[in-house]
JSON list of C-alpha atoms in Angstrom, two decimals:
[
{"chain": "A", "resi": 1, "resn": "UNK", "atom": "CA", "xyz": [133.72, 165.12, 133.91]},
{"chain": "A", "resi": 2, "resn": "UNK", "atom": "CA", "xyz": [130.51, 164.34, 132.08]},
{"chain": "A", "resi": 3, "resn": "UNK", "atom": "CA", "xyz": [132.45, 162.50, 129.35]},
{"chain": "A", "resi": 4, "resn": "UNK", "atom": "CA", "xyz": [134.37, 160.47, 131.91]},
{"chain": "A", "resi": 5, "resn": "UNK", "atom": "CA", "xyz": [131.11, 159.50, 133.65]},
{"chain": "A", "resi": 6, "resn": "UNK", "atom": "CA", "xyz": [129.28, 158.50, 130.49]},
{"chain": "A", "resi": 7, "resn": "UNK", "atom": "CA", "xyz": [132.21, 156.61, 128.96]},
{"chain": "A", "resi": 8, "resn": "UNK", "atom": "CA", "xyz": [132.00, 153.53, 131.22]},
{"chain": "A", "resi": 9, "resn": "UNK", "atom": "CA", "xyz": [128.22, 153.23, 130.84]},
{"chain": "A", "resi": 10, "resn": "UNK", "atom": "CA", "xyz": [128.25, 151.40, 127.45]},
{"chain": "A", "resi": 11, "resn": "UNK", "atom": "CA", "xyz": [131.05, 149.20, 128.74]},
{"chain": "A", "resi": 12, "resn": "UNK", "atom": "CA", "xyz": [128.89, 148.16, 131.69]},
{"chain": "A", "resi": 13, "resn": "UNK", "atom": "CA", "xyz": [125.88, 147.54, 129.44]},
{"chain": "A", "resi": 14, "resn": "UNK", "atom": "CA", "xyz": [128.05, 145.27, 127.26]},
{"chain": "A", "resi": 15, "resn": "UNK", "atom": "CA", "xyz": [129.15, 143.35, 130.31]},
{"chain": "A", "resi": 16, "resn": "UNK", "atom": "CA", "xyz": [125.56, 142.91, 131.47]},
{"chain": "A", "resi": 17, "resn": "UNK", "atom": "CA", "xyz": [124.54, 141.61, 128.03]},
{"chain": "A", "resi": 18, "resn": "UNK", "atom": "CA", "xyz": [127.21, 138.94, 127.99]},
{"chain": "A", "resi": 19, "resn": "UNK", "atom": "CA", "xyz": [125.80, 136.85, 130.85]},
{"chain": "A", "resi": 20, "resn": "UNK", "atom": "CA", "xyz": [122.32, 137.22, 129.34]},
{"chain": "A", "resi": 21, "resn": "UNK", "atom": "CA", "xyz": [123.58, 135.79, 126.06]},
{"chain": "A", "resi": 22, "resn": "UNK", "atom": "CA", "xyz": [125.27, 132.93, 127.86]},
{"chain": "A", "resi": 23, "resn": "UNK", "atom": "CA", "xyz": [122.13, 132.28, 129.85]},
{"chain": "A", "resi": 24, "resn": "UNK", "atom": "CA", "xyz": [120.06, 131.99, 126.67]},
{"chain": "A", "resi": 25, "resn": "UNK", "atom": "CA", "xyz": [122.55, 129.74, 124.92]},
{"chain": "A", "resi": 26, "resn": "UNK", "atom": "CA", "xyz": [122.91, 127.26, 127.75]},
{"chain": "A", "resi": 27, "resn": "UNK", "atom": "CA", "xyz": [119.35, 125.83, 127.68]},
{"chain": "A", "resi": 28, "resn": "UNK", "atom": "CA", "xyz": [119.68, 125.19, 123.93]},
{"chain": "A", "resi": 29, "resn": "UNK", "atom": "CA", "xyz": [122.92, 123.35, 124.46]},
{"chain": "A", "resi": 30, "resn": "UNK", "atom": "CA", "xyz": [121.54, 121.23, 127.29]},
{"chain": "A", "resi": 31, "resn": "UNK", "atom": "CA", "xyz": [118.37, 120.30, 125.35]},
{"chain": "A", "resi": 32, "resn": "UNK", "atom": "CA", "xyz": [120.42, 119.34, 122.32]},
{"chain": "A", "resi": 33, "resn": "UNK", "atom": "CA", "xyz": [122.80, 117.39, 124.49]},
{"chain": "A", "resi": 34, "resn": "UNK", "atom": "CA", "xyz": [119.87, 115.62, 126.16]},
{"chain": "A", "resi": 35, "resn": "UNK", "atom": "CA", "xyz": [118.40, 114.71, 122.75]},
{"chain": "A", "resi": 36, "resn": "UNK", "atom": "CA", "xyz": [121.75, 113.42, 121.59]},
{"chain": "A", "resi": 37, "resn": "UNK", "atom": "CA", "xyz": [122.07, 111.39, 124.79]},
{"chain": "A", "resi": 38, "resn": "UNK", "atom": "CA", "xyz": [118.63, 109.87, 124.28]},
{"chain": "A", "resi": 39, "resn": "UNK", "atom": "CA", "xyz": [119.48, 109.04, 120.68]},
{"chain": "A", "resi": 40, "resn": "UNK", "atom": "CA", "xyz": [122.73, 107.47, 121.74]},
{"chain": "A", "resi": 41, "resn": "UNK", "atom": "CA", "xyz": [120.94, 105.35, 124.32]},
{"chain": "A", "resi": 42, "resn": "UNK", "atom": "CA", "xyz": [118.42, 104.12, 121.75]},
{"chain": "A", "resi": 43, "resn": "UNK", "atom": "CA", "xyz": [121.20, 103.17, 119.39]},
{"chain": "A", "resi": 44, "resn": "UNK", "atom": "CA", "xyz": [122.96, 101.26, 122.13]},
{"chain": "A", "resi": 45, "resn": "UNK", "atom": "CA", "xyz": [119.82, 99.26, 122.91]},
{"chain": "A", "resi": 46, "resn": "UNK", "atom": "CA", "xyz": [119.37, 98.48, 119.21]},
{"chain": "A", "resi": 47, "resn": "UNK", "atom": "CA", "xyz": [123.00, 97.49, 118.91]},
{"chain": "A", "resi": 48, "resn": "UNK", "atom": "CA", "xyz": [122.64, 95.11, 121.83]},
{"chain": "A", "resi": 49, "resn": "UNK", "atom": "CA", "xyz": [119.58, 93.49, 120.24]},
{"chain": "A", "resi": 50, "resn": "UNK", "atom": "CA", "xyz": [121.30, 93.26, 116.87]},
{"chain": "A", "resi": 51, "resn": "UNK", "atom": "CA", "xyz": [124.43, 91.68, 118.28]},
{"chain": "A", "resi": 52, "resn": "UNK", "atom": "CA", "xyz": [122.77, 89.34, 120.78]},
{"chain": "A", "resi": 53, "resn": "UNK", "atom": "CA", "xyz": [122.34, 85.75, 119.69]},
{"chain": "A", "resi": 54, "resn": "UNK", "atom": "CA", "xyz": [118.74, 85.13, 118.64]},
{"chain": "A", "resi": 55, "resn": "UNK", "atom": "CA", "xyz": [116.85, 82.63, 120.77]},
{"chain": "A", "resi": 56, "resn": "UNK", "atom": "CA", "xyz": [114.14, 80.56, 119.12]},
{"chain": "A", "resi": 57, "resn": "UNK", "atom": "CA", "xyz": [110.63, 80.82, 120.51]},
{"chain": "A", "resi": 58, "resn": "UNK", "atom": "CA", "xyz": [109.28, 77.99, 122.65]},
{"chain": "A", "resi": 59, "resn": "UNK", "atom": "CA", "xyz": [105.81, 76.85, 123.73]},
{"chain": "A", "resi": 60, "resn": "UNK", "atom": "CA", "xyz": [106.68, 78.15, 127.21]},
{"chain": "A", "resi": 61, "resn": "UNK", "atom": "CA", "xyz": [107.09, 81.64, 125.72]},
{"chain": "A", "resi": 62, "resn": "UNK", "atom": "CA", "xyz": [103.57, 81.53, 124.32]},
{"chain": "A", "resi": 63, "resn": "UNK", "atom": "CA", "xyz": [102.12, 80.17, 127.57]},
{"chain": "A", "resi": 64, "resn": "UNK", "atom": "CA", "xyz": [103.82, 82.92, 129.58]},
{"chain": "A", "resi": 65, "resn": "UNK", "atom": "CA", "xyz": [102.59, 85.68, 127.27]},
{"chain": "A", "resi": 66, "resn": "UNK", "atom": "CA", "xyz": [99.05, 84.31, 127.55]},
{"chain": "A", "resi": 67, "resn": "UNK", "atom": "CA", "xyz": [99.18, 84.36, 131.35]},
{"chain": "A", "resi": 68, "resn": "UNK", "atom": "CA", "xyz": [100.56, 87.90, 131.37]},
{"chain": "A", "resi": 69, "resn": "UNK", "atom": "CA", "xyz": [97.87, 89.08, 128.97]},
{"chain": "A", "resi": 70, "resn": "UNK", "atom": "CA", "xyz": [94.88, 87.44, 130.67]},
{"chain": "A", "resi": 71, "resn": "UNK", "atom": "CA", "xyz": [96.00, 87.85, 134.30]},
{"chain": "A", "resi": 72, "resn": "UNK", "atom": "CA", "xyz": [94.41, 91.29, 134.63]},
{"chain": "A", "resi": 73, "resn": "UNK", "atom": "CA", "xyz": [90.85, 90.07, 134.01]},
{"chain": "A", "resi": 74, "resn": "UNK", "atom": "CA", "xyz": [90.87, 86.36, 134.84]},
{"chain": "A", "resi": 75, "resn": "UNK", "atom": "CA", "xyz": [90.74, 84.43, 138.10]},
{"chain": "A", "resi": 76, "resn": "UNK", "atom": "CA", "xyz": [93.44, 81.95, 139.07]},
{"chain": "A", "resi": 77, "resn": "UNK", "atom": "CA", "xyz": [91.18, 79.05, 138.08]},
{"chain": "A", "resi": 78, "resn": "UNK", "atom": "CA", "xyz": [90.39, 80.64, 134.71]},
{"chain": "A", "resi": 79, "resn": "UNK", "atom": "CA", "xyz": [94.10, 81.19, 134.07]},
{"chain": "A", "resi": 80, "resn": "UNK", "atom": "CA", "xyz": [94.77, 77.51, 134.77]},
{"chain": "A", "resi": 81, "resn": "UNK", "atom": "CA", "xyz": [92.12, 76.59, 132.21]},
{"chain": "A", "resi": 82, "resn": "UNK", "atom": "CA", "xyz": [94.05, 78.58, 129.60]},
{"chain": "A", "resi": 83, "resn": "UNK", "atom": "CA", "xyz": [97.06, 76.28, 129.94]},
{"chain": "A", "resi": 84, "resn": "UNK", "atom": "CA", "xyz": [97.45, 74.37, 126.71]},
{"chain": "A", "resi": 85, "resn": "UNK", "atom": "CA", "xyz": [98.57, 70.73, 126.81]},
{"chain": "A", "resi": 86, "resn": "UNK", "atom": "CA", "xyz": [102.10, 70.01, 125.61]},
{"chain": "A", "resi": 87, "resn": "UNK", "atom": "CA", "xyz": [100.65, 67.58, 123.10]},
{"chain": "A", "resi": 88, "resn": "UNK", "atom": "CA", "xyz": [99.07, 70.43, 121.08]},
{"chain": "A", "resi": 89, "resn": "UNK", "atom": "CA", "xyz": [102.48, 71.97, 120.32]},
{"chain": "A", "resi": 90, "resn": "UNK", "atom": "CA", "xyz": [104.53, 70.91, 117.33]},
{"chain": "A", "resi": 91, "resn": "UNK", "atom": "CA", "xyz": [108.31, 71.05, 117.28]},
{"chain": "A", "resi": 92, "resn": "UNK", "atom": "CA", "xyz": [109.36, 74.72, 117.21]},
{"chain": "A", "resi": 93, "resn": "UNK", "atom": "CA", "xyz": [111.72, 76.14, 114.61]},
{"chain": "A", "resi": 94, "resn": "UNK", "atom": "CA", "xyz": [115.30, 76.07, 115.95]},
{"chain": "A", "resi": 95, "resn": "UNK", "atom": "CA", "xyz": [116.24, 78.90, 113.53]},
{"chain": "A", "resi": 96, "resn": "UNK", "atom": "CA", "xyz": [117.87, 76.49, 111.08]},
{"chain": "A", "resi": 97, "resn": "UNK", "atom": "CA", "xyz": [114.76, 76.06, 108.90]},
{"chain": "A", "resi": 98, "resn": "UNK", "atom": "CA", "xyz": [113.33, 77.87, 105.93]},
{"chain": "A", "resi": 99, "resn": "UNK", "atom": "CA", "xyz": [109.52, 78.07, 106.01]},
{"chain": "A", "resi": 100, "resn": "UNK", "atom": "CA", "xyz": [109.16, 75.23, 103.50]},
{"chain": "A", "resi": 101, "resn": "UNK", "atom": "CA", "xyz": [111.54, 72.91, 105.36]},
{"chain": "A", "resi": 102, "resn": "UNK", "atom": "CA", "xyz": [109.82, 73.67, 108.68]},
{"chain": "A", "resi": 103, "resn": "UNK", "atom": "CA", "xyz": [106.35, 72.97, 107.29]},
{"chain": "A", "resi": 104, "resn": "UNK", "atom": "CA", "xyz": [107.58, 69.73, 105.72]},
{"chain": "A", "resi": 105, "resn": "UNK", "atom": "CA", "xyz": [108.92, 68.64, 109.09]},
{"chain": "A", "resi": 106, "resn": "UNK", "atom": "CA", "xyz": [105.76, 69.37, 111.09]},
{"chain": "A", "resi": 107, "resn": "UNK", "atom": "CA", "xyz": [103.41, 68.10, 108.37]},
{"chain": "A", "resi": 108, "resn": "UNK", "atom": "CA", "xyz": [105.06, 65.30, 106.37]},
{"chain": "A", "resi": 109, "resn": "UNK", "atom": "CA", "xyz": [101.68, 64.02, 105.08]},
{"chain": "A", "resi": 110, "resn": "UNK", "atom": "CA", "xyz": [100.56, 67.35, 103.67]},
{"chain": "A", "resi": 111, "resn": "UNK", "atom": "CA", "xyz": [99.94, 66.10, 100.10]},
{"chain": "A", "resi": 112, "resn": "UNK", "atom": "CA", "xyz": [97.54, 63.41, 101.29]},
{"chain": "A", "resi": 113, "resn": "UNK", "atom": "CA", "xyz": [95.87, 65.79, 103.73]},
{"chain": "A", "resi": 114, "resn": "UNK", "atom": "CA", "xyz": [95.15, 68.49, 101.16]},
{"chain": "A", "resi": 115, "resn": "UNK", "atom": "CA", "xyz": [93.82, 65.97, 98.62]},
{"chain": "A", "resi": 116, "resn": "UNK", "atom": "CA", "xyz": [91.20, 64.88, 101.14]},
{"chain": "A", "resi": 117, "resn": "UNK", "atom": "CA", "xyz": [90.16, 68.45, 101.96]},
{"chain": "A", "resi": 118, "resn": "UNK", "atom": "CA", "xyz": [87.03, 69.56, 100.12]},
{"chain": "A", "resi": 119, "resn": "UNK", "atom": "CA", "xyz": [85.28, 71.84, 102.62]},
{"chain": "A", "resi": 120, "resn": "UNK", "atom": "CA", "xyz": [84.76, 75.45, 101.60]},
{"chain": "A", "resi": 121, "resn": "UNK", "atom": "CA", "xyz": [84.96, 78.46, 103.96]},
{"chain": "A", "resi": 122, "resn": "UNK", "atom": "CA", "xyz": [87.87, 76.76, 105.73]},
{"chain": "A", "resi": 123, "resn": "UNK", "atom": "CA", "xyz": [91.60, 76.04, 105.53]},
{"chain": "A", "resi": 124, "resn": "UNK", "atom": "CA", "xyz": [93.79, 73.20, 106.74]},
{"chain": "A", "resi": 125, "resn": "UNK", "atom": "CA", "xyz": [96.67, 75.43, 107.78]},
{"chain": "A", "resi": 126, "resn": "UNK", "atom": "CA", "xyz": [96.83, 79.03, 108.96]},
{"chain": "A", "resi": 127, "resn": "UNK", "atom": "CA", "xyz": [100.08, 80.98, 109.14]},
{"chain": "A", "resi": 128, "resn": "UNK", "atom": "CA", "xyz": [99.80, 84.12, 111.24]},
{"chain": "A", "resi": 129, "resn": "UNK", "atom": "CA", "xyz": [102.19, 87.03, 110.83]},
{"chain": "A", "resi": 130, "resn": "UNK", "atom": "CA", "xyz": [102.40, 90.71, 111.73]},
{"chain": "A", "resi": 131, "resn": "UNK", "atom": "CA", "xyz": [101.82, 92.48, 108.40]},
{"chain": "A", "resi": 132, "resn": "UNK", "atom": "CA", "xyz": [100.63, 92.16, 104.82]},
{"chain": "A", "resi": 133, "resn": "UNK", "atom": "CA", "xyz": [104.16, 92.63, 103.47]},
{"chain": "A", "resi": 134, "resn": "UNK", "atom": "CA", "xyz": [105.46, 89.82, 105.67]},
{"chain": "A", "resi": 135, "resn": "UNK", "atom": "CA", "xyz": [102.55, 87.60, 104.56]},
{"chain": "A", "resi": 136, "resn": "UNK", "atom": "CA", "xyz": [103.56, 88.05, 100.92]},
{"chain": "A", "resi": 137, "resn": "UNK", "atom": "CA", "xyz": [107.16, 87.16, 101.79]},
{"chain": "A", "resi": 138, "resn": "UNK", "atom": "CA", "xyz": [106.02, 83.99, 103.53]},
{"chain": "A", "resi": 139, "resn": "UNK", "atom": "CA", "xyz": [103.82, 82.94, 100.60]},
{"chain": "A", "resi": 140, "resn": "UNK", "atom": "CA", "xyz": [106.75, 83.33, 98.22]},
{"chain": "A", "resi": 141, "resn": "UNK", "atom": "CA", "xyz": [109.06, 81.37, 100.51]},
{"chain": "A", "resi": 142, "resn": "UNK", "atom": "CA", "xyz": [106.80, 78.32, 100.84]},
{"chain": "A", "resi": 143, "resn": "UNK", "atom": "CA", "xyz": [106.74, 77.34, 97.17]},
{"chain": "A", "resi": 144, "resn": "UNK", "atom": "CA", "xyz": [108.62, 74.09, 97.77]},
{"chain": "A", "resi": 145, "resn": "UNK", "atom": "CA", "xyz": [106.09, 73.00, 100.39]},
{"chain": "A", "resi": 146, "resn": "UNK", "atom": "CA", "xyz": [102.76, 74.12, 99.01]},
{"chain": "A", "resi": 147, "resn": "UNK", "atom": "CA", "xyz": [102.97, 72.48, 95.57]},
{"chain": "A", "resi": 148, "resn": "UNK", "atom": "CA", "xyz": [99.48, 72.56, 94.04]},
{"chain": "A", "resi": 149, "resn": "UNK", "atom": "CA", "xyz": [97.83, 73.75, 97.25]},
{"chain": "A", "resi": 150, "resn": "UNK", "atom": "CA", "xyz": [95.43, 76.66, 97.01]},
{"chain": "A", "resi": 151, "resn": "UNK", "atom": "CA", "xyz": [96.79, 79.54, 99.07]},
{"chain": "A", "resi": 152, "resn": "UNK", "atom": "CA", "xyz": [94.82, 82.60, 100.14]},
{"chain": "A", "resi": 153, "resn": "UNK", "atom": "CA", "xyz": [96.04, 85.98, 101.39]},
{"chain": "A", "resi": 154, "resn": "UNK", "atom": "CA", "xyz": [94.21, 86.84, 104.59]},
{"chain": "A", "resi": 155, "resn": "UNK", "atom": "CA", "xyz": [95.12, 90.44, 105.31]},
{"chain": "A", "resi": 156, "resn": "UNK", "atom": "CA", "xyz": [93.43, 93.82, 104.96]},
{"chain": "A", "resi": 157, "resn": "UNK", "atom": "CA", "xyz": [95.77, 95.68, 102.60]},
{"chain": "A", "resi": 158, "resn": "UNK", "atom": "CA", "xyz": [94.02, 96.35, 99.25]},
{"chain": "A", "resi": 159, "resn": "UNK", "atom": "CA", "xyz": [91.55, 93.50, 99.86]},
{"chain": "A", "resi": 160, "resn": "UNK", "atom": "CA", "xyz": [88.04, 94.02, 101.25]},
{"chain": "A", "resi": 161, "resn": "UNK", "atom": "CA", "xyz": [86.79, 91.52, 103.78]},
{"chain": "A", "resi": 162, "resn": "UNK", "atom": "CA", "xyz": [83.60, 90.93, 101.73]},
{"chain": "A", "resi": 163, "resn": "UNK", "atom": "CA", "xyz": [85.71, 89.88, 98.73]},
{"chain": "A", "resi": 164, "resn": "UNK", "atom": "CA", "xyz": [87.61, 87.38, 100.86]},
{"chain": "A", "resi": 165, "resn": "UNK", "atom": "CA", "xyz": [84.36, 85.97, 102.26]},
{"chain": "A", "resi": 166, "resn": "UNK", "atom": "CA", "xyz": [83.06, 85.41, 98.71]},
{"chain": "A", "resi": 167, "resn": "UNK", "atom": "CA", "xyz": [86.29, 83.72, 97.62]},
{"chain": "A", "resi": 168, "resn": "UNK", "atom": "CA", "xyz": [86.21, 81.38, 100.61]},
{"chain": "A", "resi": 169, "resn": "UNK", "atom": "CA", "xyz": [82.59, 80.50, 99.79]},
{"chain": "A", "resi": 170, "resn": "UNK", "atom": "CA", "xyz": [83.44, 79.68, 96.15]},
{"chain": "A", "resi": 171, "resn": "UNK", "atom": "CA", "xyz": [86.81, 77.92, 96.46]},
{"chain": "A", "resi": 172, "resn": "UNK", "atom": "CA", "xyz": [88.43, 75.13, 98.37]},
{"chain": "A", "resi": 173, "resn": "UNK", "atom": "CA", "xyz": [91.45, 76.69, 100.07]},
{"chain": "A", "resi": 174, "resn": "UNK", "atom": "CA", "xyz": [94.19, 74.68, 101.76]},
{"chain": "A", "resi": 175, "resn": "UNK", "atom": "CA", "xyz": [96.49, 77.36, 103.14]},
{"chain": "A", "resi": 176, "resn": "UNK", "atom": "CA", "xyz": [95.78, 80.78, 104.60]},
{"chain": "A", "resi": 177, "resn": "UNK", "atom": "CA", "xyz": [98.49, 83.33, 105.35]},
{"chain": "A", "resi": 178, "resn": "UNK", "atom": "CA", "xyz": [97.65, 86.61, 107.02]},
{"chain": "A", "resi": 179, "resn": "UNK", "atom": "CA", "xyz": [97.26, 88.89, 109.99]},
{"chain": "A", "resi": 180, "resn": "UNK", "atom": "CA", "xyz": [95.31, 88.05, 113.15]},
{"chain": "A", "resi": 181, "resn": "UNK", "atom": "CA", "xyz": [93.05, 91.10, 112.80]},
{"chain": "A", "resi": 182, "resn": "UNK", "atom": "CA", "xyz": [91.71, 90.11, 109.38]},
{"chain": "A", "resi": 183, "resn": "UNK", "atom": "CA", "xyz": [91.42, 86.43, 110.29]},
{"chain": "A", "resi": 184, "resn": "UNK", "atom": "CA", "xyz": [89.35, 87.44, 113.33]},
{"chain": "A", "resi": 185, "resn": "UNK", "atom": "CA", "xyz": [87.06, 89.53, 111.13]},
{"chain": "A", "resi": 186, "resn": "UNK", "atom": "CA", "xyz": [86.54, 86.66, 108.68]},
{"chain": "A", "resi": 187, "resn": "UNK", "atom": "CA", "xyz": [85.53, 84.36, 111.54]},
{"chain": "A", "resi": 188, "resn": "UNK", "atom": "CA", "xyz": [83.12, 86.98, 112.92]},
{"chain": "A", "resi": 189, "resn": "UNK", "atom": "CA", "xyz": [81.43, 87.38, 109.53]},
{"chain": "A", "resi": 190, "resn": "UNK", "atom": "CA", "xyz": [81.08, 83.64, 109.09]},
{"chain": "A", "resi": 191, "resn": "UNK", "atom": "CA", "xyz": [83.49, 83.52, 106.17]},
{"chain": "A", "resi": 192, "resn": "UNK", "atom": "CA", "xyz": [85.99, 81.24, 107.89]},
{"chain": "A", "resi": 193, "resn": "UNK", "atom": "CA", "xyz": [85.22, 78.11, 109.89]},
{"chain": "A", "resi": 194, "resn": "UNK", "atom": "CA", "xyz": [88.06, 76.94, 112.15]},
{"chain": "A", "resi": 195, "resn": "UNK", "atom": "CA", "xyz": [86.79, 73.42, 112.84]},
{"chain": "A", "resi": 196, "resn": "UNK", "atom": "CA", "xyz": [88.59, 71.77, 109.86]},
{"chain": "A", "resi": 197, "resn": "UNK", "atom": "CA", "xyz": [91.83, 73.61, 110.78]},
{"chain": "A", "resi": 198, "resn": "UNK", "atom": "CA", "xyz": [94.70, 71.21, 111.55]},
{"chain": "A", "resi": 199, "resn": "UNK", "atom": "CA", "xyz": [97.74, 73.48, 111.85]},
{"chain": "A", "resi": 200, "resn": "UNK", "atom": "CA", "xyz": [98.15, 77.00, 113.21]},
{"chain": "A", "resi": 201, "resn": "UNK", "atom": "CA", "xyz": [101.68, 78.36, 112.72]},
{"chain": "A", "resi": 202, "resn": "UNK", "atom": "CA", "xyz": [102.96, 81.62, 114.21]},
{"chain": "A", "resi": 203, "resn": "UNK", "atom": "CA", "xyz": [105.66, 83.60, 112.40]},
{"chain": "A", "resi": 204, "resn": "UNK", "atom": "CA", "xyz": [107.27, 83.86, 115.83]},
{"chain": "A", "resi": 205, "resn": "UNK", "atom": "CA", "xyz": [111.00, 84.46, 115.38]},
{"chain": "A", "resi": 206, "resn": "UNK", "atom": "CA", "xyz": [111.14, 86.92, 112.48]},
{"chain": "A", "resi": 207, "resn": "UNK", "atom": "CA", "xyz": [112.07, 90.51, 113.39]},
{"chain": "A", "resi": 208, "resn": "UNK", "atom": "CA", "xyz": [111.19, 93.72, 111.55]},
{"chain": "A", "resi": 209, "resn": "UNK", "atom": "CA", "xyz": [113.48, 96.70, 110.91]},
{"chain": "A", "resi": 210, "resn": "UNK", "atom": "CA", "xyz": [113.08, 97.78, 114.53]},
{"chain": "A", "resi": 211, "resn": "UNK", "atom": "CA", "xyz": [114.08, 94.26, 115.63]},
{"chain": "A", "resi": 212, "resn": "UNK", "atom": "CA", "xyz": [110.58, 93.58, 116.97]},
{"chain": "A", "resi": 213, "resn": "UNK", "atom": "CA", "xyz": [109.05, 90.14, 116.74]},
{"chain": "A", "resi": 214, "resn": "UNK", "atom": "CA", "xyz": [105.37, 89.80, 115.95]},
{"chain": "A", "resi": 215, "resn": "UNK", "atom": "CA", "xyz": [104.45, 89.25, 119.61]},
{"chain": "A", "resi": 216, "resn": "UNK", "atom": "CA", "xyz": [106.53, 92.25, 120.75]},
{"chain": "A", "resi": 217, "resn": "UNK", "atom": "CA", "xyz": [103.98, 94.60, 119.14]},
{"chain": "A", "resi": 218, "resn": "UNK", "atom": "CA", "xyz": [101.12, 95.24, 121.62]},
{"chain": "A", "resi": 219, "resn": "UNK", "atom": "CA", "xyz": [98.40, 95.61, 118.96]},
{"chain": "A", "resi": 220, "resn": "UNK", "atom": "CA", "xyz": [99.36, 92.37, 117.22]},
{"chain": "A", "resi": 221, "resn": "UNK", "atom": "CA", "xyz": [99.72, 90.51, 120.52]},
{"chain": "A", "resi": 222, "resn": "UNK", "atom": "CA", "xyz": [96.22, 91.63, 121.57]},
{"chain": "A", "resi": 223, "resn": "UNK", "atom": "CA", "xyz": [94.69, 90.48, 118.28]},
{"chain": "A", "resi": 224, "resn": "UNK", "atom": "CA", "xyz": [96.47, 87.11, 118.49]},
{"chain": "A", "resi": 225, "resn": "UNK", "atom": "CA", "xyz": [95.03, 86.36, 121.93]},
{"chain": "A", "resi": 226, "resn": "UNK", "atom": "CA", "xyz": [91.57, 87.52, 120.89]},
{"chain": "A", "resi": 227, "resn": "UNK", "atom": "CA", "xyz": [91.84, 85.14, 117.93]},
{"chain": "A", "resi": 228, "resn": "UNK", "atom": "CA", "xyz": [92.88, 82.27, 120.20]},
{"chain": "A", "resi": 229, "resn": "UNK", "atom": "CA", "xyz": [89.70, 82.81, 122.22]},
{"chain": "A", "resi": 230, "resn": "UNK", "atom": "CA", "xyz": [87.56, 82.39, 119.09]},
{"chain": "A", "resi": 231, "resn": "UNK", "atom": "CA", "xyz": [87.68, 78.60, 119.17]},
{"chain": "A", "resi": 232, "resn": "UNK", "atom": "CA", "xyz": [91.42, 77.91, 119.01]},
{"chain": "A", "resi": 233, "resn": "UNK", "atom": "CA", "xyz": [91.74, 77.04, 122.71]},
{"chain": "A", "resi": 234, "resn": "UNK", "atom": "CA", "xyz": [88.97, 74.44, 122.54]},
{"chain": "A", "resi": 235, "resn": "UNK", "atom": "CA", "xyz": [90.36, 72.91, 119.32]},
{"chain": "A", "resi": 236, "resn": "UNK", "atom": "CA", "xyz": [93.80, 72.59, 120.91]},
{"chain": "A", "resi": 237, "resn": "UNK", "atom": "CA", "xyz": [92.41, 70.91, 124.02]},
{"chain": "A", "resi": 238, "resn": "UNK", "atom": "CA", "xyz": [90.47, 68.46, 121.89]},
{"chain": "A", "resi": 239, "resn": "UNK", "atom": "CA", "xyz": [93.79, 67.72, 120.13]},
{"chain": "A", "resi": 240, "resn": "UNK", "atom": "CA", "xyz": [92.35, 68.31, 116.67]},
{"chain": "A", "resi": 241, "resn": "UNK", "atom": "CA", "xyz": [94.55, 71.39, 116.17]},
{"chain": "A", "resi": 242, "resn": "UNK", "atom": "CA", "xyz": [98.33, 71.66, 116.49]},
{"chain": "A", "resi": 243, "resn": "UNK", "atom": "CA", "xyz": [100.33, 74.85, 117.09]},
{"chain": "A", "resi": 244, "resn": "UNK", "atom": "CA", "xyz": [103.75, 75.61, 115.62]},
{"chain": "A", "resi": 245, "resn": "UNK", "atom": "CA", "xyz": [106.23, 78.44, 116.23]},
{"chain": "A", "resi": 246, "resn": "UNK", "atom": "CA", "xyz": [108.21, 79.32, 113.12]}
]
């Protein structure tokens, strides 16, 4: 009788362990499934962006982003004052141009303009992009346009701001290509004067590996608008400075 009573006990303990094992396995499966689902969703969003037809940036896009950015700390009247006149915008890139062909179109008299430029601590044209690597790509791609123009890299990677200030003080530079953060810093330190600036071009349409444009990145967008407040708005309204979206 004792053997018959004890015999089913291990069988029952095995049965009770089975649901416990299932219970422990299920959360792992659901968490993995949830992660896979999230990954799948991200891939789908990326696929949509990759397959969608790219739309070139327009002056209206810039104006809208400015309103969205400044709306939290500006009055209605102040926001209206931020509106830039249509006359300050150059023809935007329709995605058919290389950088050189675009610059030739918006500035056909560049050779004459750069020959007449002799002011140090300034540039005639600034091209703003999102990273140092992209700046180097842009410099290489504008060979046909720049000719004998003096070009300066205006980004932080491997270059100290004090070194750039000294170079701007010593040389006459026609073209500057760089990031908004470093350009801002050069202006703050008195190394770069924007008054002689004639063209400000945004590397607007290019997308990085994550398919983000320059203005899609919050940190870059913030620095761009802070830069615009450092004299760009007033130069645009006086019509001495033109803006281009490449």
